[in-house]
PDB file of C-alpha atoms in Angstrom:
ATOM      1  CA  UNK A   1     113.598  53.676 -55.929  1.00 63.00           C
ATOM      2  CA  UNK A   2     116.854  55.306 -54.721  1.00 71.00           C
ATOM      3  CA  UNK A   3     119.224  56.453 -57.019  1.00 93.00           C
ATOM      4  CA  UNK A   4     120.899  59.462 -58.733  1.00 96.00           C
ATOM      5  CA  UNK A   5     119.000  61.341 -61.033  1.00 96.00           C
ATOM      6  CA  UNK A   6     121.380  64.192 -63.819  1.00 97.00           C
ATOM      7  CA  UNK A   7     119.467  66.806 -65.304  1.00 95.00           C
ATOM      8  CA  UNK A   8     119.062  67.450 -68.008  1.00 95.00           C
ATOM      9  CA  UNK A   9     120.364  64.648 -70.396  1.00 95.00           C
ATOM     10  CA  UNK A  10     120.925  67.005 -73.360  1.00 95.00           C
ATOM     11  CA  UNK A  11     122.290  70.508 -72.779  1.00 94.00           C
ATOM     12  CA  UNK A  12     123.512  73.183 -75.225  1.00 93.00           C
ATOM     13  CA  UNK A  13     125.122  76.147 -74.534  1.00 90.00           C
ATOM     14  CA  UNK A  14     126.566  79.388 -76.289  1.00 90.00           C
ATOM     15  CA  UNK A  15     129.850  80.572 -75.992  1.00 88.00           C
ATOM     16  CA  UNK A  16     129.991  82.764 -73.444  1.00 87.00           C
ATOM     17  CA  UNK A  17     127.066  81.432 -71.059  1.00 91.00           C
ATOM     18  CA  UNK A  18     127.395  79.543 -67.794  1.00 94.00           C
ATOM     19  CA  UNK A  19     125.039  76.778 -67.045  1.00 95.00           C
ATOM     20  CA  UNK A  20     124.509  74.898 -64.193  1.00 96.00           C
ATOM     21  CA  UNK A  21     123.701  70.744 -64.256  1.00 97.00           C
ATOM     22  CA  UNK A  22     121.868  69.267 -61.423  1.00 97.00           C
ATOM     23  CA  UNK A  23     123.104  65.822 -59.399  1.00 98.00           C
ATOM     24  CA  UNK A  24     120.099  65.074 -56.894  1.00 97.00           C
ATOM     25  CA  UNK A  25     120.687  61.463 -55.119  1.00 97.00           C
ATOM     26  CA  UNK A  26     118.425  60.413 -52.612  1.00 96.00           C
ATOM     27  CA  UNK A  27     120.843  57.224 -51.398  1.00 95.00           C
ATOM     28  CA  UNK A  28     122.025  59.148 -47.673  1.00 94.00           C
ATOM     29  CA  UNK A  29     125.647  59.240 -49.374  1.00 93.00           C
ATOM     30  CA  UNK A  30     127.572  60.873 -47.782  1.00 91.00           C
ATOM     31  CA  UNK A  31     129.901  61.446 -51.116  1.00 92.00           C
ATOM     32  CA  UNK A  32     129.598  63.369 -54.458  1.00 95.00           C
ATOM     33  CA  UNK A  33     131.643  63.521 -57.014  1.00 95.00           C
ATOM     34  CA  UNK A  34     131.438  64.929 -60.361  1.00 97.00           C
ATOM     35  CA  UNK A  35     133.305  63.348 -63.742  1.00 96.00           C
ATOM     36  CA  UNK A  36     133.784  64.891 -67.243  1.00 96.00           C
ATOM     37  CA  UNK A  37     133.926  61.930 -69.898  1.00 94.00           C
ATOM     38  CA  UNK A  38     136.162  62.935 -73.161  1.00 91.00           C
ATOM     39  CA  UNK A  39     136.458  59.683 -76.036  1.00 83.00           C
ATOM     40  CA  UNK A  40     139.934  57.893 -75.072  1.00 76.00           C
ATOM     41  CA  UNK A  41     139.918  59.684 -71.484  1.00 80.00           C
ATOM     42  CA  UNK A  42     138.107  58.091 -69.559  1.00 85.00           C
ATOM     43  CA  UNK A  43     136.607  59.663 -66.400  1.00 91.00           C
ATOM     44  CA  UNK A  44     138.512  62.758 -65.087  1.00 92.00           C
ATOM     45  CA  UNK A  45     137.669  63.994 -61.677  1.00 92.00           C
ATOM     46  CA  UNK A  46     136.444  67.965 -61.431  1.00 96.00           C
ATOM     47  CA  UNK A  47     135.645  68.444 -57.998  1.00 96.00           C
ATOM     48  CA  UNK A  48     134.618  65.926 -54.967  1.00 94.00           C
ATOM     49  CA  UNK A  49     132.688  66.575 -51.953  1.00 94.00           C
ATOM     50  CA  UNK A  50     132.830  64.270 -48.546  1.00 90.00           C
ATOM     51  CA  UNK A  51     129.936  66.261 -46.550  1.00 90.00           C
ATOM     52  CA  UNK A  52     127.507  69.166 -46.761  1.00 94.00           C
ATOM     53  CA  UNK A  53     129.507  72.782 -47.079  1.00 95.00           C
ATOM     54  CA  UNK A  54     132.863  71.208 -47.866  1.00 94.00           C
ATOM     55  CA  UNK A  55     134.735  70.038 -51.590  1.00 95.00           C
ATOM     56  CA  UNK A  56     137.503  69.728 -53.241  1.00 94.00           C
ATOM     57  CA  UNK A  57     138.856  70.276 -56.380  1.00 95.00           C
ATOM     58  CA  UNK A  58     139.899  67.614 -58.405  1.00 93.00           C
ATOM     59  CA  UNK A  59     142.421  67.091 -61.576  1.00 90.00           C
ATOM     60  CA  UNK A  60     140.563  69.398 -63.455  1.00 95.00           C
ATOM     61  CA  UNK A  61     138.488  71.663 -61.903  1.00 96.00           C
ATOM     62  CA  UNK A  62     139.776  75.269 -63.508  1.00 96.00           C
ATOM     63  CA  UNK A  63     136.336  76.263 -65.218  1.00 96.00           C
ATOM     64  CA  UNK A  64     133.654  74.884 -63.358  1.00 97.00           C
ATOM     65  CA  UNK A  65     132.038  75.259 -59.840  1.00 97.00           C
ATOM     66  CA  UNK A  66     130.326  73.791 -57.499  1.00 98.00           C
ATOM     67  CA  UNK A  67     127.847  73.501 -54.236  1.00 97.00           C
ATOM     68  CA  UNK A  68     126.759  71.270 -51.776  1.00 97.00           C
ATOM     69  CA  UNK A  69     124.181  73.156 -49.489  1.00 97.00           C
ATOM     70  CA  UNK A  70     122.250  70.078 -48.824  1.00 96.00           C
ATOM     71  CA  UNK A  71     123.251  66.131 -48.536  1.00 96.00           C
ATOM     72  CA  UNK A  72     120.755  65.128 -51.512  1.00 97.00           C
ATOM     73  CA  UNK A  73     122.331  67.854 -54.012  1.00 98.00           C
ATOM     74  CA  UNK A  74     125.361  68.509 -56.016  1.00 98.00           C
ATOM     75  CA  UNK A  75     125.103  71.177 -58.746  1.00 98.00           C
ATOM     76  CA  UNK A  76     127.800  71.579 -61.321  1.00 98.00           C
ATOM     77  CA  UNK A  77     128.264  75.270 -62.963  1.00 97.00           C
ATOM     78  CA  UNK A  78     129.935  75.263 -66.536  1.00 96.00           C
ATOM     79  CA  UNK A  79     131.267  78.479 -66.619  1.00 94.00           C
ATOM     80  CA  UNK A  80     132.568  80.879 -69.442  1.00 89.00           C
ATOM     81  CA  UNK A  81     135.887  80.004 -68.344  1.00 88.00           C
ATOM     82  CA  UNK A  82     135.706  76.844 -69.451  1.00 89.00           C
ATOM     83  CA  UNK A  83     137.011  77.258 -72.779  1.00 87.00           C
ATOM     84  CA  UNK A  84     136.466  73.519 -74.112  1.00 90.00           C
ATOM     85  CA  UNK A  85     133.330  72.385 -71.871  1.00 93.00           C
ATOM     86  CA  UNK A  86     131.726  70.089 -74.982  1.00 95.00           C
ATOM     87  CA  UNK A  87     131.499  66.526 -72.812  1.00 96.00           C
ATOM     88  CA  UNK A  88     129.722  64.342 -70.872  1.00 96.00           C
ATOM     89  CA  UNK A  89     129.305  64.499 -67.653  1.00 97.00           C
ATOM     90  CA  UNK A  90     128.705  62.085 -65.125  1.00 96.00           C
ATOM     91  CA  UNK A  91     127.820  62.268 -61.008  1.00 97.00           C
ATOM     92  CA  UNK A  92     128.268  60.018 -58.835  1.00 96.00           C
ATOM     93  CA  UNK A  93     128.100  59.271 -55.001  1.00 95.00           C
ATOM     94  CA  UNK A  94     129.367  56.579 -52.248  1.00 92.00           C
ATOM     95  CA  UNK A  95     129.441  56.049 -48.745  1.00 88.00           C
ATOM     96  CA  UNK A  96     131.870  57.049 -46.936  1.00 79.00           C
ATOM     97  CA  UNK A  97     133.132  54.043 -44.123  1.00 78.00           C
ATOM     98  CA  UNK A  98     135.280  57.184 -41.817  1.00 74.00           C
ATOM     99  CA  UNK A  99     138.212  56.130 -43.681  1.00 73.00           C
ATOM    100  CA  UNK A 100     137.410  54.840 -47.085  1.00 75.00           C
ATOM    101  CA  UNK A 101     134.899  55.510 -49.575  1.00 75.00           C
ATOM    102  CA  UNK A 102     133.088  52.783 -50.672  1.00 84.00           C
ATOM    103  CA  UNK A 103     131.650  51.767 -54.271  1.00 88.00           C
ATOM    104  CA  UNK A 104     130.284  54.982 -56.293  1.00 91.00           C
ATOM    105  CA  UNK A 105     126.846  55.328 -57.903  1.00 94.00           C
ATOM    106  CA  UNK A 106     126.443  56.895 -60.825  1.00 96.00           C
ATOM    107  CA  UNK A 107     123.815  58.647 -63.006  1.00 96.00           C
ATOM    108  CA  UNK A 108     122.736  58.812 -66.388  1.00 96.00           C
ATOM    109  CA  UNK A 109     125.043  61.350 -67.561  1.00 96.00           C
ATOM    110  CA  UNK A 110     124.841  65.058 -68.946  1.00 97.00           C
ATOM    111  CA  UNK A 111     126.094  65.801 -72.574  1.00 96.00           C
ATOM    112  CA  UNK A 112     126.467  69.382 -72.493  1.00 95.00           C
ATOM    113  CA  UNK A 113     127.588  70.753 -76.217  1.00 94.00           C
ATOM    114  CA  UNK A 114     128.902  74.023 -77.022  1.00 90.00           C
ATOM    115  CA  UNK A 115     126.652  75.906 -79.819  1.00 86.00           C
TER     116      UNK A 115
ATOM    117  CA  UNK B   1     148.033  57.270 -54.095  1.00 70.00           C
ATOM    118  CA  UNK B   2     145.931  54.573 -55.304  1.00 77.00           C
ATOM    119  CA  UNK B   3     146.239  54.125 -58.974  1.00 86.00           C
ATOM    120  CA  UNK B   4     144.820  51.405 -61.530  1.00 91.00           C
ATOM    121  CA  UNK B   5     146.000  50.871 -64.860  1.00 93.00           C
ATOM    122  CA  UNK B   6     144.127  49.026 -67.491  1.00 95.00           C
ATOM    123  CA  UNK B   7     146.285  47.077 -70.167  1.00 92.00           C
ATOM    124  CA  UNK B   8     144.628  47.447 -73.834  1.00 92.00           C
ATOM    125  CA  UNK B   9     142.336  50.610 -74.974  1.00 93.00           C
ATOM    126  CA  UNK B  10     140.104  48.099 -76.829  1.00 96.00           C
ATOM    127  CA  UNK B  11     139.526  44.593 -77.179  1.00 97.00           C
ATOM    128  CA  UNK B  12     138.040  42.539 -79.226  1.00 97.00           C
ATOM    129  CA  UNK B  13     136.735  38.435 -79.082  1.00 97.00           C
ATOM    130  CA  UNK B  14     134.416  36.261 -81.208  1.00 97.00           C
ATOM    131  CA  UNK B  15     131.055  35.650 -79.936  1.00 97.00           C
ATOM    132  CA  UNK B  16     131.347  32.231 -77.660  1.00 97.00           C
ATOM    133  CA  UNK B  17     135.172  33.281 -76.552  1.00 98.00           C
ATOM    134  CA  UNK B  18     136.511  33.907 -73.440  1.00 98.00           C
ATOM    135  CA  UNK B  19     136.762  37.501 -71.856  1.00 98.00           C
ATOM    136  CA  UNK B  20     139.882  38.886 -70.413  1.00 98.00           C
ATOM    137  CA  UNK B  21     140.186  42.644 -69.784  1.00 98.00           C
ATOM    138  CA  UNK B  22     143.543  43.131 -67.223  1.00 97.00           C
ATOM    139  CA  UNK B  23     143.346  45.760 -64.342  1.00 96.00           C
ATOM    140  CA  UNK B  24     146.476  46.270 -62.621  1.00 94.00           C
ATOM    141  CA  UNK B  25     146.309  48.415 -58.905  1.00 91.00           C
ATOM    142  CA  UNK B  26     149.588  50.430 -57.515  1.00 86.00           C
ATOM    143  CA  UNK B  27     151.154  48.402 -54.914  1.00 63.00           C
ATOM    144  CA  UNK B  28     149.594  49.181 -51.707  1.00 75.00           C
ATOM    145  CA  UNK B  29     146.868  46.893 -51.124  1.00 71.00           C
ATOM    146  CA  UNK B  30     143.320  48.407 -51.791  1.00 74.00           C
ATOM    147  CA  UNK B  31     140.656  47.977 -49.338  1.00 76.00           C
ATOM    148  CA  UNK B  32     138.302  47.684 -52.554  1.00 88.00           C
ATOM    149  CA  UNK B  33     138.810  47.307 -55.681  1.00 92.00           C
ATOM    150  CA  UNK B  34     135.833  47.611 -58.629  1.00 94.00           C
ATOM    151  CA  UNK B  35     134.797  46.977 -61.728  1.00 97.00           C
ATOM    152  CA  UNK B  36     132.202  49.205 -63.870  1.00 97.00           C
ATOM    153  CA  UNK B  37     130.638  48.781 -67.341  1.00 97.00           C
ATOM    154  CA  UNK B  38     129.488  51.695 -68.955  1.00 96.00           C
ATOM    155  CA  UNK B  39     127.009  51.489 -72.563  1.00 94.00           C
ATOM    156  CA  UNK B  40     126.960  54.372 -74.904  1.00 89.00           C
ATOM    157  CA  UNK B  41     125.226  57.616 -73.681  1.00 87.00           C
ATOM    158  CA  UNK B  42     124.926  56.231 -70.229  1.00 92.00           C
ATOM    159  CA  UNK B  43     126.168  56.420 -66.384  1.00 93.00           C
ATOM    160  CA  UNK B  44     128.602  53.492 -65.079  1.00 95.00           C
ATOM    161  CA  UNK B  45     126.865  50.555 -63.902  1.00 96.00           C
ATOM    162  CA  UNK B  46     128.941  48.282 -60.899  1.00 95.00           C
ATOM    163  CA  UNK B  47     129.592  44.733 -62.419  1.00 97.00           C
ATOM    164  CA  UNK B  48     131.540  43.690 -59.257  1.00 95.00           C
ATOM    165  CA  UNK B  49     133.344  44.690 -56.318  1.00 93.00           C
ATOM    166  CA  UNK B  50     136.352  43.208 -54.360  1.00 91.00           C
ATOM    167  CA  UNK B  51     136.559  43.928 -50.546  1.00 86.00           C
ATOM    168  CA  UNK B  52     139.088  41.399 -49.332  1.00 78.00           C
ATOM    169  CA  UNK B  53     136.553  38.827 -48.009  1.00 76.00           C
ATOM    170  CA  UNK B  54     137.227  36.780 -51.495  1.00 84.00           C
ATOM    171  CA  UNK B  55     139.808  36.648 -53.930  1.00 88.00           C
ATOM    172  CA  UNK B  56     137.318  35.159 -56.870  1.00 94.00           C
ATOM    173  CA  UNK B  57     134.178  37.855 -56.827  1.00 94.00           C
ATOM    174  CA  UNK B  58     131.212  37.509 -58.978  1.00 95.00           C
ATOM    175  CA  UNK B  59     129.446  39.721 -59.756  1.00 95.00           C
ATOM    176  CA  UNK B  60     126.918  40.433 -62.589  1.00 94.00           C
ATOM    177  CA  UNK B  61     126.159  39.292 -66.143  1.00 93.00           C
ATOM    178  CA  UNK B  62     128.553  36.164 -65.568  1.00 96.00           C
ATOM    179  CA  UNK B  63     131.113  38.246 -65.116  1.00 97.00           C
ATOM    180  CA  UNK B  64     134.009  37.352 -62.248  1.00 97.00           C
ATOM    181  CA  UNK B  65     137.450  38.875 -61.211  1.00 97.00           C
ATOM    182  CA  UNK B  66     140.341  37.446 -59.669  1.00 94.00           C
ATOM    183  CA  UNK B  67     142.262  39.575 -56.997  1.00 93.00           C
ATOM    184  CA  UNK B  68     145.837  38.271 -56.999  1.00 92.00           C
ATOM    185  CA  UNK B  69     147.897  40.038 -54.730  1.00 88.00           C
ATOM    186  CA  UNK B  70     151.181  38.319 -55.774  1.00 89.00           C
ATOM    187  CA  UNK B  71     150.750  39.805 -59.451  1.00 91.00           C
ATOM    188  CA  UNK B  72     148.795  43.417 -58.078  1.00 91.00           C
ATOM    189  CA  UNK B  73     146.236  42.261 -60.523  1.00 93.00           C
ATOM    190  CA  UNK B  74     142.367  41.794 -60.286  1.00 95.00           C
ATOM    191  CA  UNK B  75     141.847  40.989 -63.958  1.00 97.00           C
ATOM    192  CA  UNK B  76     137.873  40.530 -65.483  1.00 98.00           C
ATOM    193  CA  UNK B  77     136.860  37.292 -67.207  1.00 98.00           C
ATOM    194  CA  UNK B  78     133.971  35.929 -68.725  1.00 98.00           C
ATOM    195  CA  UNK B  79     133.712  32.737 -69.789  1.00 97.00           C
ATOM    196  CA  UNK B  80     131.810  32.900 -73.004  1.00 97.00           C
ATOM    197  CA  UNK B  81     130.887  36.239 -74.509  1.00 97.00           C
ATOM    198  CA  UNK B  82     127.653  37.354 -75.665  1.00 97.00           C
ATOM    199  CA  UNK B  83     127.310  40.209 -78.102  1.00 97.00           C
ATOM    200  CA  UNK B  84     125.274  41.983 -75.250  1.00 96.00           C
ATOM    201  CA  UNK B  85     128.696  42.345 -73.782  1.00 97.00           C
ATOM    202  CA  UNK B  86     130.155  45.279 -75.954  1.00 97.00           C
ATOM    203  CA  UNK B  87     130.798  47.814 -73.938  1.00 96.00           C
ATOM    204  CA  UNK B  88     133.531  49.761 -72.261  1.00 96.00           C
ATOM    205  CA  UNK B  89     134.640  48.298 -69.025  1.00 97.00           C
ATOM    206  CA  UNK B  90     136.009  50.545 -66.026  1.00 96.00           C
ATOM    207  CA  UNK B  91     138.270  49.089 -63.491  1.00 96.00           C
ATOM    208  CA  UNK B  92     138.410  51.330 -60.559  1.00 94.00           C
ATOM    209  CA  UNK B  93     140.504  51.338 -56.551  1.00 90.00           C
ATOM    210  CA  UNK B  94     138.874  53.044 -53.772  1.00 86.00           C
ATOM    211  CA  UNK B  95     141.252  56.122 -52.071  1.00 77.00           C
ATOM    212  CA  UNK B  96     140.697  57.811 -48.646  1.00 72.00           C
ATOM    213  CA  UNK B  97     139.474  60.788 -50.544  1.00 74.00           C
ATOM    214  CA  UNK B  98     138.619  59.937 -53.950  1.00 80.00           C
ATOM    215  CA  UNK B  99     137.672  56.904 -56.027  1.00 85.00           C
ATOM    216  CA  UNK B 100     140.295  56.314 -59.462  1.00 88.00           C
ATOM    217  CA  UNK B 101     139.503  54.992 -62.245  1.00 91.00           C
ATOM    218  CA  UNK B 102     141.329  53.360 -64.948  1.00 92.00           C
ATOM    219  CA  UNK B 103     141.314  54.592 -68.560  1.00 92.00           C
ATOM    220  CA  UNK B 104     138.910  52.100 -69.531  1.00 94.00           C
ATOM    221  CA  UNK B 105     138.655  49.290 -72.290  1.00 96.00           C
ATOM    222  CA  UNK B 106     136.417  48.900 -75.017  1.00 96.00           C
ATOM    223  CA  UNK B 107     135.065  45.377 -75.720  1.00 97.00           C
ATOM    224  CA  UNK B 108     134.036  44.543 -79.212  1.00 97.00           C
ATOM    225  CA  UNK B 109     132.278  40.995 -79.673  1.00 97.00           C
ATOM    226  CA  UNK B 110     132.477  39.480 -83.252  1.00 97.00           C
ATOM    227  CA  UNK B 111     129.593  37.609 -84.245  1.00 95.00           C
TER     228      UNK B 111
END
C-alpha cells in the first residue's frame, strides 16, 4: 500500500544529543514537508522541500536540519540547538501540479521527548 | 499569502446535534481548500477537499463543507454527530510553495 511511513513513533533524547527521524513515502510526491505539533499550536512548518537536493526553511526551522538525497526520503535532524525539541512531529507530502501543491499526506507522527 | 483562520479552539455538541466548525480563507481565492481530522497520537487524515469543481464537497464520515466565496468561508458540517467524531479538525488552503493550516478545533461530543 502506498503511504508515508515516520520512524520511530516514540523517541527520547538527552540533552545535548542530536537525533535524526526518518519520513520514507513511497507515493512519487514530489513534496515533503515536515510539521512540529505543540498542544494549542497547531501544526508549525520547519522546513519544506519541492524536489530532490532543494528545501526551504519554514517558520521555524532554527534547530533542526534536513535532507532530501532521494525522492522517497526526508530525514529530520533534532539538533542540540534546539533548546525546546519535546513535540510531535509529523511528515507529510503532496503533489506538486507546476504551480500549486495539491492535498498533503501525512504519517503517523514522531513524539520525540527530551530526557 | 494564503492564510486560514479557524473560529473557536474547541467545540463542543450533544451526541445527535449538528456539527459546525467555521474555516475562514484570506481573500484571494484558493485553488484548494481542505479539511483534515487528526485523533490523539496520530498523523492528519483528509476528510475532504475543495477544488472549485463544487461548492458543496463531501467527503468522509458524513462530513460536507460549503465553499462560499461571498462570505471567504468553507465552513464543516455534519448533520448528526456521533461520539466517534471527537477529534481535532484542521482546516487547511493550498499555497504555491507551502500548504497552511489553521490552528485547529477540538470537537467534544456529549453523550
Amino acid at each position: 500500500d502506498g503511504g508515508i511511513t515516520q520512524s520511530p513513533k516514540y523517541l527520547f533524547r538527552k540533552e545535548g544529543q542530536n537525533v535524526t527521524l526518518s519520513c520514507e513515502q513511497n507515493l512519487n510526491h514530489d513534496a515533503m514537508y515536515w510539521y512540529r505539533q505543540d498542544p494549542g499550536q497547531g501544526l508549525r512548518l520547519i522546513y519544506y522541500s519541492q524536489i530532490v537536493n532543494d528545501f526551504q526553511k519554514g517558520d521555524i526551522a532554527e534547530g533542526y536540519s534536513v535532507s532530501r538525497e532521494k525522492k522517497e526520503s526526508f530525514p529530520l535532524t533534532v539538533t542540540s540547538a534546539q533548546k525546546n525539541p519535546t513535540a510531535f512531529y509529523l511528515c507529510a507530502s503532496s503533489t506538486w501540479t507546476g504551480r500549486w501543491n495539491t492535498e498533503a499526506f501525512f504519517g503517523q507522527g514522531t513524539r520525540l521527548t527530551v530526557v | 499569502a494564503q492564510s486560514v483562520t479557524q473560529l473557536g479552539s474547541h467545540v463542543s455538541v450533544s451526541e445527535g446535534a449538528l456539527v459546525l466548525l467555521r474555516c475562514n480563507y484570506s481573500s484571494s481565492v484558493p485553488p484548494y481548500l481542505f479539511w483534515y481530522v487528526q485523533y490523539p497520537n496520530q498523523g492528519l487524515q483528509l476528510l475532504l477537499k475543495y477544488t472549485s469543481a463544487a461548492t458543496l464537497v463531501k467527503g468522509i464520515n458524513g462530513f460536507e463543507a460549503e465553499f462560499k466565496k461571498s462570505e471567504t468561508s468553507f465552513h464543516l458540517t455534519k448533520p448528526s454527530a456521533h461520539m466517534s467524531d471527537a477529534a481535532e479538525y484542521f482546516c487547511a488552503v493550498t499555497g504555491a510553495n507551502n500548504l497552511f493550516f489553521g490552528t485547529g478545533t477540538r470537537l467534544t461530543v456529549i453523550p
